[in-house]
Amino acid sequence: MNPLRACACFVLLGLLSAGAWAADGKHASPVEKTYEGAPSAVDPAHAKVVKSPGAPDLTEAEFARAKKIYFERCAGCHGVLRKGATGKPLTPDITQQRGLEYLKAFINFGSPAGMPNWGTSGELSPEDIELMAKYLLHEPPEPPEWGLAEMKATWTVKVPPEQRPKKKLNDYNIDNIFSVTLRDAGQVALIDGDTKKIINVVKTGYAVHISRLSASGRYIYTIGRDAKIDLIDLWMEKPDVVAEIKIGLEARSVETSKYKGYEDRYAIGGAYWPPQYVIMDGATLEPLKIVSTRGMTVDTQEYHPEPRVAAIVASHQHPEFIVNVKETGKILLVDYSDIENLTVTTIPAARFLHDGGWDRSRRYFLTAANKSNKIAVVDSLERRLVRLIDVGSIPHPGRGANFVDPEYGPVWATSHLGDNSVVLIGTDPKRHREHAWQVVRKLQAQGGGSLFIKTHPKSKHLYVDTPLNPVAKISQTVAVFDIERLEDGYTVLPIAEWAELGEGPKRVVQPEFNKYGDEVWFSVWNGKDQQSAIVVVDDKTLELKTVIKDPRLVTPTGKFNVHNTVHDVY
């Protein structure tokens, strides 16, 4: 199966709308259908079954299969509890009103709102369609909570701090090491950016979402979608894991303290299930403080039982972590100067908060409220929301891209999943006040389905990937803009073709610069049983420099250069 096809969401928006339209009144695109919900990492076997009176009877084996299908294809949109996330609620009070035959029809034929035609496409058998329709008439199975006792049961310090090196024991140029996610292998590859050789392949959690670096640049923190955090010490003769912990059953974000005087002291992890964040000791990952994110939404002010923690960044202006709470639309400024008496500033933004990054000054945090089609701007110094900016359809900036526009001055850019636009937002309220916090340009790139956009202070190029685009010649290439001549359009680089991999989807994802800003690395993400690669491009000439191939590079996706990640260079 295509590695991204499994991310398709079981979207039943049509249950609540006879017109069965997407939120903006248009038919949902194939890109939106693919992106809407990734499979949940929660083990369905852990979710307790509650049979509802009046609902069709299911055997234990049927419940087990239905839970598996739901957690793999549905929970990403509709939530583990089926009470709604980016998709609508699917609780029995709604589904029982519609009835069994209605549910079967929607599952079978799909809808323009975004639900795939699971039956007519052949993805689900008639038996599975009937099973899922019956399953939705029962109370949602609920996974267990995950508190301090459960965390400590998984917490392991493999090498205590006092037994770790007192100085660097290897000859690697640590600043130019890349931590590369090997998604389906549950590993990260540490690659020497100078020699292009693999230093070590480290066992981590499943489908590592991000790697983050301690302020000192010594430690890498990875977090898998299964909520496992691994701490890797780059000073060891052969860098490897020195501590690990599971902070829940599903997660996406990890970060470390960067404020002066608190460097490397704390780490924080954000979970999807249970919806909470955890502050840990930075050197050992010992859990110190657990805080739930359940609460009221910013718009309708109604209680949400499952607001997932999305991006987390470390403030440079205060001893604070900035925490995005997806479903409630709240941005939390978590003051870690006294974690026993935790102080949290709540900034109402917009649903559904996702990824984001700093402007060049590292004062303003710009983050996507993706299904609201907005970028929220937070002043981390004054602890306030500056503005909500309307952009394109489903912004997905990663951390965004900072550069100086020839006409409008400093800008931060985002690409989009739902359309082919690249939006540039002015970020200099002092010297370019008339352009600050508004869209100053909207460029047209190859197509929708972009996940990441990237540049570097020493580069004159802006790179835009499109790995989720349904057209192969778009998903296998990248668009490159000349920052000094943005109006000239883009150049297409045939990244997958350069990799020479043979069969497979060969989706090109996440441009990442080396420390020096003269190379750009791209992952060519193939199927789990197919050969993948990393393609290195000369930023000055836009020509192929080298291709890194190795049997150990299984489904490479995200890449994180140590220097750039430590210093928030993007």
XYZ file of C-alpha atoms in Angstrom:
570
model
C 0.000 0.000 0.000
C 1.129 3.561 -0.669
C 2.676 4.804 2.609
C 0.406 7.835 2.599
C -2.761 6.058 1.511
C -3.006 4.608 4.994
C -3.391 8.161 6.296
C -6.777 8.574 4.595
C -9.444 9.512 7.105
C -12.843 7.946 7.586
C -14.623 11.288 7.320
C -18.358 11.156 8.014
C -19.111 14.856 7.770
C -22.140 13.969 5.674
C -23.877 12.571 8.730
C -24.585 16.094 9.844
C -25.118 17.844 6.535
C -27.588 16.793 3.884
C -25.610 18.786 1.360
C -22.430 16.915 2.260
C -20.098 19.816 1.490
C -16.688 20.727 2.859
C -16.467 23.512 5.418
C -15.751 26.166 2.777
C -18.662 25.048 0.599
C -16.467 23.289 -1.939
C -15.846 19.648 -2.615
C -12.995 18.274 -0.524
C -9.840 17.706 -2.554
C -7.924 14.405 -2.674
C -5.163 16.140 -0.699
C -7.569 17.019 2.110
C -8.926 13.484 2.159
C -5.392 12.131 2.508
C -4.253 14.579 5.173
C -7.332 14.897 7.364
C -6.531 12.101 9.759
C -3.422 10.071 10.329
C -3.863 6.660 11.963
C -3.997 6.841 15.740
C -1.111 5.217 17.583
C -3.473 4.207 20.396
C -3.687 0.426 20.676
C -7.388 -0.372 20.098
C -7.049 -3.434 22.332
C -6.678 -1.049 25.297
C -9.993 0.710 24.624
C -12.761 -0.589 26.862
C -15.890 -1.690 24.998
C -19.307 -0.472 26.218
C -22.304 -2.061 24.496
C -25.258 0.264 23.954
C -28.843 -0.871 24.524
C -30.771 -1.035 21.266
C -27.645 -1.161 19.095
C -26.973 -4.282 16.989
C -25.146 -6.976 18.900
C -21.469 -7.540 18.060
C -19.216 -10.365 19.166
C -15.916 -9.676 20.921
C -14.073 -10.512 17.685
C -16.269 -8.094 15.712
C -15.715 -5.324 18.248
C -11.966 -5.944 18.075
C -11.915 -5.645 14.275
C -14.147 -2.562 14.262
C -11.952 -0.838 16.864
C -8.871 -1.590 14.780
C -10.427 -0.085 11.646
C -11.638 2.962 13.544
C -8.347 3.718 15.311
C -6.364 3.249 12.099
C -8.624 5.231 9.761
C -11.023 7.395 11.731
C -9.643 8.624 15.056
C -7.309 11.162 13.474
C -10.310 13.212 12.352
C -13.098 12.343 14.731
C -11.062 11.801 17.874
C -10.372 8.746 19.953
C -13.654 9.345 21.830
C -15.612 10.006 18.596
C -16.652 13.385 19.984
C -15.167 15.354 17.120
C -11.822 16.894 16.260
C -11.219 18.282 12.771
C -14.075 15.960 11.785
C -17.588 15.913 13.223
C -18.755 13.923 16.260
C -19.846 10.315 15.721
C -21.516 9.610 19.048
C -24.581 7.333 19.328
C -27.000 10.223 19.922
C -26.168 11.298 16.354
C -25.573 7.981 14.622
C -28.641 6.246 16.042
C -30.840 9.045 14.697
C -29.488 8.355 11.208
C -29.833 4.603 11.419
C -27.943 1.593 10.145
C -28.847 1.796 6.452
C -27.965 5.483 6.269
C -24.538 4.815 7.787
C -23.883 1.909 5.443
C -24.696 4.058 2.415
C -22.326 6.843 3.426
C -19.511 4.456 4.232
C -20.016 2.658 0.942
C -20.367 5.638 -1.408
C -18.556 8.414 0.454
C -19.414 12.094 0.149
C -18.048 15.331 -1.352
C -17.382 16.499 2.216
C -14.262 14.388 2.307
C -15.304 10.860 3.185
C -13.704 8.311 0.840
C -15.942 5.828 -0.933
C -14.676 2.905 1.100
C -17.045 0.386 -0.429
C -17.107 1.260 -4.113
C -13.328 1.775 -4.078
C -12.824 -1.751 -2.780
C -10.957 -0.588 0.327
C -13.548 -2.115 2.663
C -15.586 -5.254 2.036
C -19.400 -5.229 2.314
C -18.976 -7.140 5.573
C -16.632 -4.494 6.991
C -18.964 -1.704 5.899
C -21.857 -3.278 7.768
C -19.604 -3.925 10.751
C -18.494 -0.277 10.942
C -22.060 0.982 10.596
C -23.098 -1.218 13.536
C -20.035 -0.203 15.534
C -20.905 3.493 15.221
C -24.276 2.832 16.863
C -22.527 1.763 20.096
C -20.872 3.945 22.718
C -17.264 4.770 21.740
C -14.658 2.553 23.436
C -12.442 4.661 25.676
C -8.670 4.126 26.021
C -7.124 4.318 29.480
C -5.706 7.482 30.975
C -1.931 7.742 31.377
C -0.723 9.294 34.606
C 2.433 9.487 36.686
C 2.408 5.807 37.649
C 2.122 4.666 34.030
C 4.858 7.061 32.936
C 7.268 5.990 35.644
C 6.667 2.348 34.727
C 8.077 3.117 31.251
C 10.810 5.533 32.368
C 14.326 4.188 31.969
C 17.642 5.973 32.475
C 20.076 3.794 30.541
C 23.107 5.958 31.273
C 22.801 8.215 34.352
C 24.078 11.784 33.921
C 27.053 11.189 36.207
C 28.196 8.306 33.985
C 27.970 10.255 30.743
C 31.009 11.797 29.027
C 32.436 14.962 30.554
C 33.568 16.016 27.085
C 32.845 15.006 23.488
C 34.346 11.566 22.827
C 33.971 11.508 19.036
C 35.376 13.472 16.105
C 32.048 14.299 14.473
C 31.147 17.842 13.578
C 28.096 17.691 15.841
C 26.686 21.002 14.606
C 26.247 19.472 11.145
C 24.697 16.137 12.154
C 21.220 15.370 10.804
C 18.647 13.422 12.811
C 16.563 11.656 10.149
C 13.226 10.004 10.925
C 12.929 6.446 9.573
C 9.182 6.469 9.921
C 8.019 2.889 9.484
C 11.122 1.387 11.088
C 10.637 3.156 14.431
C 14.165 4.564 14.246
C 16.178 7.680 13.545
C 19.373 7.717 11.501
C 22.116 10.051 12.694
C 23.959 11.165 9.561
C 27.230 13.096 9.392
C 26.457 16.167 7.279
C 30.111 16.523 6.271
C 30.830 12.967 5.089
C 27.202 11.905 4.326
C 27.841 8.684 6.277
C 25.440 7.120 8.772
C 26.833 7.443 12.294
C 24.229 5.263 13.989
C 20.666 4.011 13.519
C 18.903 4.463 16.840
C 15.795 2.572 17.970
C 13.097 5.061 18.986
C 9.329 5.301 19.180
C 7.176 4.531 16.149
C 6.973 7.163 13.387
C 9.070 9.836 15.078
C 7.264 13.103 14.457
C 10.076 15.511 15.306
C 13.610 15.691 16.680
C 14.449 18.638 18.912
C 17.849 19.712 20.249
C 18.796 20.890 23.710
C 20.002 24.477 23.933
C 23.597 23.243 24.278
C 23.293 21.103 21.134
C 24.416 18.015 23.053
C 21.112 16.136 23.333
C 18.531 15.125 20.744
C 14.971 14.570 21.951
C 12.742 12.497 19.667
C 9.057 11.732 20.082
C 7.175 8.996 18.237
C 3.502 8.907 17.431
C 3.286 6.203 20.089
C 4.240 8.917 22.652
C 7.676 7.444 23.365
C 10.395 10.035 23.999
C 14.053 9.110 23.552
C 17.031 11.174 24.716
C 20.164 10.770 22.565
C 23.592 11.935 23.772
C 25.740 13.220 20.888
C 28.888 13.372 23.064
C 29.153 9.572 23.309
C 31.747 7.793 21.209
C 28.796 6.374 19.284
C 25.762 8.587 19.956
C 22.843 6.602 21.349
C 19.836 6.666 23.688
C 20.571 7.455 27.345
C 16.984 7.775 28.644
C 13.427 7.032 27.507
C 9.807 7.384 28.626
C 6.238 7.062 27.287
C 4.112 10.094 28.128
C 0.848 8.622 26.827
C -0.538 6.471 24.047
C -0.223 8.962 21.171
C 1.770 12.178 20.794
C 3.391 14.631 18.371
C 5.572 17.227 20.138
C 8.650 17.612 22.324
C 10.820 20.622 23.181
C 13.516 21.743 25.630
C 14.068 24.863 27.727
C 16.138 27.547 25.971
C 15.777 30.672 28.097
C 19.033 32.007 29.553
C 19.819 30.261 32.836
C 17.489 27.330 32.080
C 19.351 25.786 29.157
C 18.910 21.984 29.083
C 17.123 22.006 32.465
C 13.642 20.922 31.352
C 11.954 19.062 28.527
C 8.267 19.049 27.666
C 6.184 16.536 25.735
C 2.697 17.068 24.343
C 0.251 14.191 23.946
C -2.725 13.509 21.714
C -4.003 10.852 24.113
C -4.524 11.503 26.893
C -4.785 15.219 26.018
C -2.053 16.617 28.251
C 1.493 17.924 28.404
C 4.292 16.708 30.640
C 7.278 18.658 31.976
C 10.328 16.455 32.559
C 13.869 16.720 33.845
C 15.955 17.616 30.814
C 18.831 15.247 31.600
C 16.878 12.155 32.682
C 13.288 12.564 31.360
C 11.912 12.042 34.864
C 8.270 13.237 34.743
C 7.804 16.217 37.059
C 4.471 17.815 36.147
C 1.449 16.583 34.167
C -1.200 19.064 33.009
C -4.449 18.212 31.236
C -5.584 20.358 28.278
C -9.286 19.430 28.462
C -11.464 22.520 28.502
C -13.561 25.017 26.577
C -13.132 25.963 22.910
C -12.308 29.551 21.931
C -15.223 29.994 19.540
C -18.383 28.251 20.806
C -17.032 28.097 24.378
C -18.166 24.508 24.807
C -16.331 21.748 26.615
C -14.040 19.555 24.535
C -12.921 16.237 26.042
C -9.979 15.605 23.718
C -8.010 18.756 22.788
C -4.709 17.412 21.468
C -1.347 19.103 21.997
C 0.185 20.069 18.664
C 3.355 22.178 18.248
C 5.457 23.271 21.232
C 8.265 25.842 21.013
C 10.595 27.262 23.666
C 10.404 30.991 24.245
C 13.573 33.076 24.025
C 11.940 36.014 25.843
C 10.775 34.330 29.069
C 11.270 30.965 30.819
C 8.210 29.602 29.024
C 7.069 26.862 26.702
C 4.522 27.908 24.068
C 1.981 25.102 23.689
C -0.606 24.827 20.901
C -3.829 23.104 21.928
C -5.390 21.958 18.686
C -9.128 21.523 19.224
C -9.721 24.336 21.712
C -7.715 26.847 19.679
C -5.785 28.056 22.715
C -2.082 28.928 22.858
C -0.642 28.333 26.325
C 2.433 30.129 27.666
C 3.678 27.710 30.325
C 6.085 29.386 32.778
C 8.597 26.772 33.966
C 10.482 29.043 36.391
C 8.487 27.464 39.249
C 6.936 24.198 38.092
C 5.558 23.418 41.561
C 3.411 26.549 41.312
C 2.913 26.512 37.561
C 1.741 29.724 35.923
C 0.010 29.458 32.552
C -1.053 32.374 30.342
C -3.867 31.452 27.951
C -4.085 33.217 24.580
C -7.286 32.589 22.599
C -6.461 32.118 18.916
C -8.438 29.879 16.517
C -9.150 26.225 15.906
C -7.364 24.005 14.848
C -3.848 24.939 15.922
C -1.039 22.968 14.331
C 2.593 23.761 13.376
C 4.464 27.032 13.481
C 7.769 28.790 14.036
C 9.557 32.003 14.945
C 10.139 35.110 12.891
C 13.768 36.079 12.326
C 13.906 38.071 15.599
C 12.680 35.047 17.621
C 10.163 37.288 19.371
C 7.033 36.554 17.332
C 5.603 33.048 17.046
C 3.569 32.441 13.867
C 1.421 29.331 13.896
C -1.208 27.756 11.678
C -4.818 27.292 12.708
C -5.092 24.988 9.744
C -8.803 24.234 9.329
C -9.585 27.864 10.117
C -7.272 28.922 7.266
C -5.490 31.396 9.499
C -2.050 32.180 10.889
C -1.967 33.353 14.507
C 0.818 35.755 15.525
C 1.891 35.783 19.186
C 4.205 38.359 20.737
C 6.180 36.164 23.153
C 7.737 39.207 24.850
C 4.458 40.945 25.694
C 2.562 37.610 25.971
C -0.324 38.575 23.706
C -2.004 37.765 20.432
C -0.950 40.273 17.797
C -3.255 39.231 14.969
C -5.128 36.423 13.236
C -4.281 36.526 9.527
C -6.404 34.939 6.797
C -4.272 32.881 4.415
C -4.890 30.023 1.954
C -6.574 26.654 2.395
C -5.149 24.553 5.249
C -1.789 26.240 5.923
C 0.949 23.763 6.849
C 4.182 25.732 7.362
C 6.207 23.235 9.353
C 8.235 25.940 11.069
C 7.852 28.320 8.138
C 10.562 30.207 6.247
C 12.147 33.579 7.090
C 13.794 35.845 4.529
C 13.953 39.463 3.353
C 11.550 40.312 0.554
C 13.120 42.833 -1.893
C 10.054 45.080 -1.626
C 8.410 44.366 1.746
C 11.344 43.630 4.033
C 11.467 40.697 6.495
C 8.750 38.121 5.883
C 7.693 34.677 7.120
C 6.228 32.264 4.599
C 3.856 29.315 4.666
C 2.688 26.882 2.013
C -0.654 25.032 2.045
C -2.211 21.616 1.860
C -5.464 22.737 0.302
C -4.212 24.962 -2.533
C -1.050 25.832 -4.450
C -0.409 29.188 -2.799
C 2.646 30.327 -0.864
C 1.764 33.228 1.427
C 4.324 35.788 2.632
C 3.546 37.729 5.829
C 5.432 40.885 6.835
C 7.204 40.502 10.209
C 8.977 43.805 10.884
C 6.755 46.169 12.918
C 9.612 48.668 13.425
C 11.136 49.397 9.985
C 8.267 48.126 7.817
C 5.293 48.877 10.001
C 2.908 49.340 7.083
C 3.505 45.731 6.000
C 3.706 44.041 9.405
C 1.315 41.182 10.200
C -0.429 41.158 6.855
C -0.141 39.144 3.657
C 2.232 41.048 1.380
C 2.527 38.460 -1.399
C 0.743 35.333 -2.551
C 2.863 33.192 -4.855
C 1.589 30.264 -6.921
C 3.573 27.038 -6.555
C 3.098 23.595 -8.169
C -0.043 22.489 -6.377
C -1.680 21.617 -3.090
C -0.339 18.983 -0.763
C 2.653 20.898 0.613
C 3.957 19.987 4.061
C 7.148 22.038 4.364
C 8.727 25.242 3.121
C 12.358 26.159 3.745
C 15.138 28.684 3.226
C 18.322 29.744 5.066
C 19.914 33.127 5.882
C 22.785 32.324 3.481
C 20.513 31.163 0.655
C 18.673 33.125 -2.009
C 16.258 30.242 -2.644
C 12.881 29.250 -1.201
C 12.000 25.528 -1.457
C 8.418 24.199 -1.404
C 7.625 20.472 -1.277
C 4.311 18.832 -2.323
C 4.463 15.208 -1.052
C 0.697 14.838 -0.620
C -0.223 15.990 -4.107
C -2.025 13.170 -5.978
C -0.084 13.861 -9.193
C 3.204 11.921 -9.230
C 5.197 14.484 -11.219
C 4.307 17.052 -8.522
C 4.737 14.878 -5.411
C 8.134 13.674 -6.715
C 9.550 17.149 -7.347
C 10.030 20.453 -5.518
C 9.446 24.057 -6.530
C 12.267 26.567 -5.995
C 11.752 30.347 -5.979
C 14.524 32.908 -6.381
C 13.965 35.240 -3.409
C 15.400 38.191 -5.335
C 13.020 37.617 -8.281
C 9.880 36.138 -6.777
C 7.721 37.435 -9.598
C 9.569 35.171 -12.068
C 7.871 32.052 -10.724
C 9.540 28.809 -9.745
C 11.985 26.220 -11.044
C 11.153 22.513 -10.681
C 13.832 20.123 -9.408
C 13.301 16.415 -10.306
C 14.420 15.110 -6.908
C 12.924 11.606 -7.156
C 14.317 11.162 -10.678
C 17.787 12.064 -9.417
C 17.469 9.415 -6.692
C 17.106 6.602 -9.294
C 15.086 4.316 -7.041
C 12.914 2.386 -9.472
C 9.348 1.511 -8.447
C 7.345 3.181 -5.696
C 5.540 6.431 -4.827
C 8.880 8.218 -4.228
C 7.287 11.223 -2.513
C 9.746 14.059 -1.859
C 9.387 15.603 1.580
C 10.958 18.224 3.842
C 13.824 20.304 2.518
C 16.441 20.837 5.241
C 19.638 22.884 4.970
C 22.993 21.906 6.373
C 24.656 24.135 8.941
C 26.433 26.242 6.310
C 23.399 26.975 4.162
C 25.022 25.671 0.962
C 23.293 22.253 0.759
C 19.642 21.226 0.882
C 18.659 17.671 1.829
C 15.431 16.028 0.634
C 13.885 12.739 1.728
C 12.613 10.533 -1.087
C 9.981 8.589 0.827
C 9.214 5.241 -0.741
C 7.240 2.233 0.494
C 8.460 0.286 3.509
C 9.621 -2.610 1.332
C 11.096 -0.360 -1.366
C 14.346 1.550 -1.554
C 14.306 5.119 -0.276
C 17.034 7.762 -0.354
C 18.167 11.226 0.660
C 19.041 13.595 -2.163
C 21.515 16.410 -1.490
C 21.314 19.491 -3.732
C 23.865 22.286 -4.160
C 21.940 25.409 -3.139
C 24.051 27.739 -5.271
C 23.659 25.874 -8.565
C 20.442 23.885 -7.886
C 22.262 20.839 -9.218
C 22.471 17.343 -7.760
C 25.373 16.983 -5.352
C 24.960 13.418 -4.059
C 22.421 10.700 -3.253
C 22.592 8.890 0.087
C 21.397 5.292 -0.268
C 21.575 2.613 2.377
C 19.368 -0.406 3.182
C 18.931 1.060 6.661
C 17.212 4.193 5.291
C 13.671 2.814 5.574
C 10.958 5.392 4.786
C 12.983 8.535 5.652
C 10.831 11.613 6.224
C 11.764 14.469 8.604
C 15.373 15.666 8.857
C 16.680 17.963 11.573
C 20.096 19.591 11.352
C 21.601 20.148 14.805
C 22.791 23.733 14.313
C 19.650 24.923 12.556
C 17.337 23.272 15.095
C 19.232 24.619 18.121
C 19.198 28.164 16.757
C 15.731 28.123 15.136
C 17.139 28.736 11.674
C 14.489 28.324 8.985
